[in-house]
Amino acid sequence: MARVSQEHLDARRRQILDGAASCFARNGFHATSMQDVLKEADLSAGAVYRYFRGKDELIAAIVTDVLDTVRGILEGAVRESPPPLPDVLIPRALARMREERPAVLDDGSWMFPRLMIQVWTETTRSPELAVVLGEGYANVRGVWARVVEGYQEAGLMSASADADVVARAMIALVQGYAAQMALFGGLPEGTLGEGVRALMGMGAAGGGGA
């Protein structure tokens, strides 16, 4: 019997996760059945259940996969010296995420922001998913903090600033912008960069009269 390659197994797993993510983003977790996932992924029940026992495992795997992708994108920034400033890094991270996970919904909108909203909603009801999301978020937050430490080492930010606090603020910018995209329609990442750049320049704006 021919041995199935790891590359084939990974591709099949990716096919299942992408199909499930599309269903969840479109219809929500509770309105999506495993039959919907099978149809979306164009696979048999046996092929899917070989990897995942049900929706809960699929949801947890999608969350882990997305957060691992985000962490990988940010680790690239950590290796730069200094890391790109927030007005460049945050839009670039979103753009890279769109490249990595480009799937769109039926109306042509980017799927990821809608999926993110669904995950947050489900997390409030599922302690198990809350643990998965919490662990993944902590890992991502740690990489953001390393970005901040890169700013401090380059003299771009006060050494007294709490790296974790700044990391949380930058994450909030990404999450808030993605939430706007999900709720109110797509906006170019450059719009976020312009807004962050303006906020960063407030102290240098020079105000007041003579």
mmCIF file with all atom_site columns, C-alpha atoms in Angstrom, residues 83-161:
data_model
loop_
_atom_site.group_PDB
_atom_site.id
_atom_site.type_symbol
_atom_site.label_atom_id
_atom_site.label_alt_id
_atom_site.label_comp_id
_atom_site.label_asym_id
_atom_site.label_entity_id
_atom_site.label_seq_id
_atom_site.pdbx_PDB_ins_code
_atom_site.Cartn_x
_atom_site.Cartn_y
_atom_site.Cartn_z
_atom_site.occupancy
_atom_site.B_iso_or_equiv
_atom_site.pdbx_formal_charge
_atom_site.auth_seq_id
_atom_site.auth_comp_id
_atom_site.auth_asym_id
_atom_site.auth_atom_id
_atom_site.pdbx_PDB_model_num
ATOM 1  C CA . PRO A 1 83  ? 11.435  46.791 14.044 1.00 0.00 ? 83  PRO A CA 1
ATOM 2  C CA . PRO A 1 84  ? 9.170   48.863 11.774 1.00 0.00 ? 84  PRO A CA 1
ATOM 3  C CA . LEU A 1 85  ? 7.313   51.598 13.623 1.00 0.00 ? 85  LEU A CA 1
ATOM 4  C CA . PRO A 1 86  ? 3.642   50.911 14.480 1.00 0.00 ? 86  PRO A CA 1
ATOM 5  C CA . ASP A 1 87  ? 2.269   52.994 11.603 1.00 0.00 ? 87  ASP A CA 1
ATOM 6  C CA . VAL A 1 88  ? 4.135   50.680 9.224  1.00 0.00 ? 88  VAL A CA 1
ATOM 7  C CA . LEU A 1 89  ? 4.127   47.420 11.156 1.00 0.00 ? 89  LEU A CA 1
ATOM 8  C CA . ILE A 1 90  ? 0.430   47.195 12.019 1.00 0.00 ? 90  ILE A CA 1
ATOM 9  C CA . PRO A 1 91  ? -0.877  47.748 8.463  1.00 0.00 ? 91  PRO A CA 1
ATOM 10 C CA . ARG A 1 92  ? 1.864   45.488 7.113  1.00 0.00 ? 92  ARG A CA 1
ATOM 11 C CA . ALA A 1 93  ? 0.889   42.715 9.530  1.00 0.00 ? 93  ALA A CA 1
ATOM 12 C CA . LEU A 1 94  ? -2.728  42.962 8.387  1.00 0.00 ? 94  LEU A CA 1
ATOM 13 C CA . ALA A 1 95  ? -1.685  42.948 4.740  1.00 0.00 ? 95  ALA A CA 1
ATOM 14 C CA . ARG A 1 96  ? 0.513   39.892 5.312  1.00 0.00 ? 96  ARG A CA 1
ATOM 15 C CA . MET A 1 97  ? -2.361  38.176 7.081  1.00 0.00 ? 97  MET A CA 1
ATOM 16 C CA . ARG A 1 98  ? -4.550  38.850 4.052  1.00 0.00 ? 98  ARG A CA 1
ATOM 17 C CA . GLU A 1 99  ? -1.873  37.293 1.849  1.00 0.00 ? 99  GLU A CA 1
ATOM 18 C CA . GLU A 1 100 ? -1.603  34.226 4.101  1.00 0.00 ? 100 GLU A CA 1
ATOM 19 C CA . ARG A 1 101 ? -5.363  33.791 4.508  1.00 0.00 ? 101 ARG A CA 1
ATOM 20 C CA . PRO A 1 102 ? -6.885  35.410 1.400  1.00 0.00 ? 102 PRO A CA 1
ATOM 21 C CA . ALA A 1 103 ? -10.284 33.667 1.395  1.00 0.00 ? 103 ALA A CA 1
ATOM 22 C CA . VAL A 1 104 ? -13.291 35.897 0.777  1.00 0.00 ? 104 VAL A CA 1
ATOM 23 C CA . LEU A 1 105 ? -16.994 35.531 1.471  1.00 0.00 ? 105 LEU A CA 1
ATOM 24 C CA . ASP A 1 106 ? -19.754 35.461 -1.130 1.00 0.00 ? 106 ASP A CA 1
ATOM 25 C CA . ASP A 1 107 ? -19.934 39.269 -1.181 1.00 0.00 ? 107 ASP A CA 1
ATOM 26 C CA . GLY A 1 108 ? -16.200 39.536 -1.852 1.00 0.00 ? 108 GLY A CA 1
ATOM 27 C CA . SER A 1 109 ? -15.306 40.743 1.652  1.00 0.00 ? 109 SER A CA 1
ATOM 28 C CA . TRP A 1 110 ? -12.259 39.343 3.404  1.00 0.00 ? 110 TRP A CA 1
ATOM 29 C CA . MET A 1 111 ? -13.234 36.365 5.508  1.00 0.00 ? 111 MET A CA 1
ATOM 30 C CA . PHE A 1 112 ? -10.761 36.739 8.371  1.00 0.00 ? 112 PHE A CA 1
ATOM 31 C CA . PRO A 1 113 ? -12.385 39.691 10.227 1.00 0.00 ? 113 PRO A CA 1
ATOM 32 C CA . ARG A 1 114 ? -15.771 37.959 10.216 1.00 0.00 ? 114 ARG A CA 1
ATOM 33 C CA . LEU A 1 115 ? -14.188 34.764 11.473 1.00 0.00 ? 115 LEU A CA 1
ATOM 34 C CA . MET A 1 116 ? -12.472 36.700 14.250 1.00 0.00 ? 116 MET A CA 1
ATOM 35 C CA . ILE A 1 117 ? -15.820 38.074 15.456 1.00 0.00 ? 117 ILE A CA 1
ATOM 36 C CA . GLN A 1 118 ? -17.311 34.571 15.445 1.00 0.00 ? 118 GLN A CA 1
ATOM 37 C CA . VAL A 1 119 ? -14.395 33.257 17.518 1.00 0.00 ? 119 VAL A CA 1
ATOM 38 C CA . TRP A 1 120 ? -14.775 36.002 20.103 1.00 0.00 ? 120 TRP A CA 1
ATOM 39 C CA . THR A 1 121 ? -18.494 35.290 20.418 1.00 0.00 ? 121 THR A CA 1
ATOM 40 C CA . GLU A 1 122 ? -17.960 31.560 20.779 1.00 0.00 ? 122 GLU A CA 1
ATOM 41 C CA . THR A 1 123 ? -15.223 32.085 23.361 1.00 0.00 ? 123 THR A CA 1
ATOM 42 C CA . THR A 1 124 ? -17.714 33.717 25.736 1.00 0.00 ? 124 THR A CA 1
ATOM 43 C CA . ARG A 1 125 ? -19.688 30.467 25.772 1.00 0.00 ? 125 ARG A CA 1
ATOM 44 C CA . SER A 1 126 ? -16.960 27.851 25.602 1.00 0.00 ? 126 SER A CA 1
ATOM 45 C CA . PRO A 1 127 ? -14.443 27.597 28.466 1.00 0.00 ? 127 PRO A CA 1
ATOM 46 C CA . GLU A 1 128 ? -12.399 25.128 26.418 1.00 0.00 ? 128 GLU A CA 1
ATOM 47 C CA . LEU A 1 129 ? -12.073 27.532 23.487 1.00 0.00 ? 129 LEU A CA 1
ATOM 48 C CA . ALA A 1 130 ? -11.335 30.373 25.918 1.00 0.00 ? 130 ALA A CA 1
ATOM 49 C CA . VAL A 1 131 ? -8.296  28.423 27.119 1.00 0.00 ? 131 VAL A CA 1
ATOM 50 C CA . VAL A 1 132 ? -7.079  27.838 23.552 1.00 0.00 ? 132 VAL A CA 1
ATOM 51 C CA . LEU A 1 133 ? -7.567  31.484 22.612 1.00 0.00 ? 133 LEU A CA 1
ATOM 52 C CA . GLY A 1 134 ? -5.997  32.702 25.849 1.00 0.00 ? 134 GLY A CA 1
ATOM 53 C CA . GLU A 1 135 ? -2.849  30.640 25.351 1.00 0.00 ? 135 GLU A CA 1
ATOM 54 C CA . GLY A 1 136 ? -2.503  31.684 21.716 1.00 0.00 ? 136 GLY A CA 1
ATOM 55 C CA . TYR A 1 137 ? -3.120  35.332 22.567 1.00 0.00 ? 137 TYR A CA 1
ATOM 56 C CA . ALA A 1 138 ? -0.461  35.219 25.288 1.00 0.00 ? 138 ALA A CA 1
ATOM 57 C CA . ASN A 1 139 ? 2.068   33.881 22.780 1.00 0.00 ? 139 ASN A CA 1
ATOM 58 C CA . VAL A 1 140 ? 1.217   36.596 20.251 1.00 0.00 ? 140 VAL A CA 1
ATOM 59 C CA . ARG A 1 141 ? 1.330   39.261 22.945 1.00 0.00 ? 141 ARG A CA 1
ATOM 60 C CA . GLY A 1 142 ? 4.788   38.063 23.901 1.00 0.00 ? 142 GLY A CA 1
ATOM 61 C CA . VAL A 1 143 ? 6.041   38.661 20.361 1.00 0.00 ? 143 VAL A CA 1
ATOM 62 C CA . TRP A 1 144 ? 4.468   42.124 20.287 1.00 0.00 ? 144 TRP A CA 1
ATOM 63 C CA . ALA A 1 145 ? 6.313   42.860 23.545 1.00 0.00 ? 145 ALA A CA 1
ATOM 64 C CA . ARG A 1 146 ? 9.583   41.830 21.890 1.00 0.00 ? 146 ARG A CA 1
ATOM 65 C CA . VAL A 1 147 ? 8.814   44.325 19.114 1.00 0.00 ? 147 VAL A CA 1
ATOM 66 C CA . VAL A 1 148 ? 8.423   47.019 21.779 1.00 0.00 ? 148 VAL A CA 1
ATOM 67 C CA . GLU A 1 149 ? 11.707  45.972 23.364 1.00 0.00 ? 149 GLU A CA 1
ATOM 68 C CA . GLY A 1 150 ? 13.290  46.427 19.929 1.00 0.00 ? 150 GLY A CA 1
ATOM 69 C CA . TYR A 1 151 ? 12.002  50.012 19.903 1.00 0.00 ? 151 TYR A CA 1
ATOM 70 C CA . GLN A 1 152 ? 13.495  50.572 23.340 1.00 0.00 ? 152 GLN A CA 1
ATOM 71 C CA . GLU A 1 153 ? 16.873  49.116 22.400 1.00 0.00 ? 153 GLU A CA 1
ATOM 72 C CA . ALA A 1 154 ? 16.975  51.441 19.376 1.00 0.00 ? 154 ALA A CA 1
ATOM 73 C CA . GLY A 1 155 ? 16.159  54.455 21.536 1.00 0.00 ? 155 GLY A CA 1
ATOM 74 C CA . LEU A 1 156 ? 12.794  54.965 19.821 1.00 0.00 ? 156 LEU A CA 1
ATOM 75 C CA . MET A 1 157 ? 10.767  54.499 23.012 1.00 0.00 ? 157 MET A CA 1
ATOM 76 C CA . SER A 1 158 ? 11.420  55.230 26.648 1.00 0.00 ? 158 SER A CA 1
ATOM 77 C CA . ALA A 1 159 ? 13.118  52.356 28.453 1.00 0.00 ? 159 ALA A CA 1
ATOM 78 C CA . SER A 1 160 ? 10.675  52.876 31.331 1.00 0.00 ? 160 SER A CA 1
ATOM 79 C CA . ALA A 1 161 ? 7.661   51.987 29.185 1.00 0.00 ? 161 ALA A CA 1
#
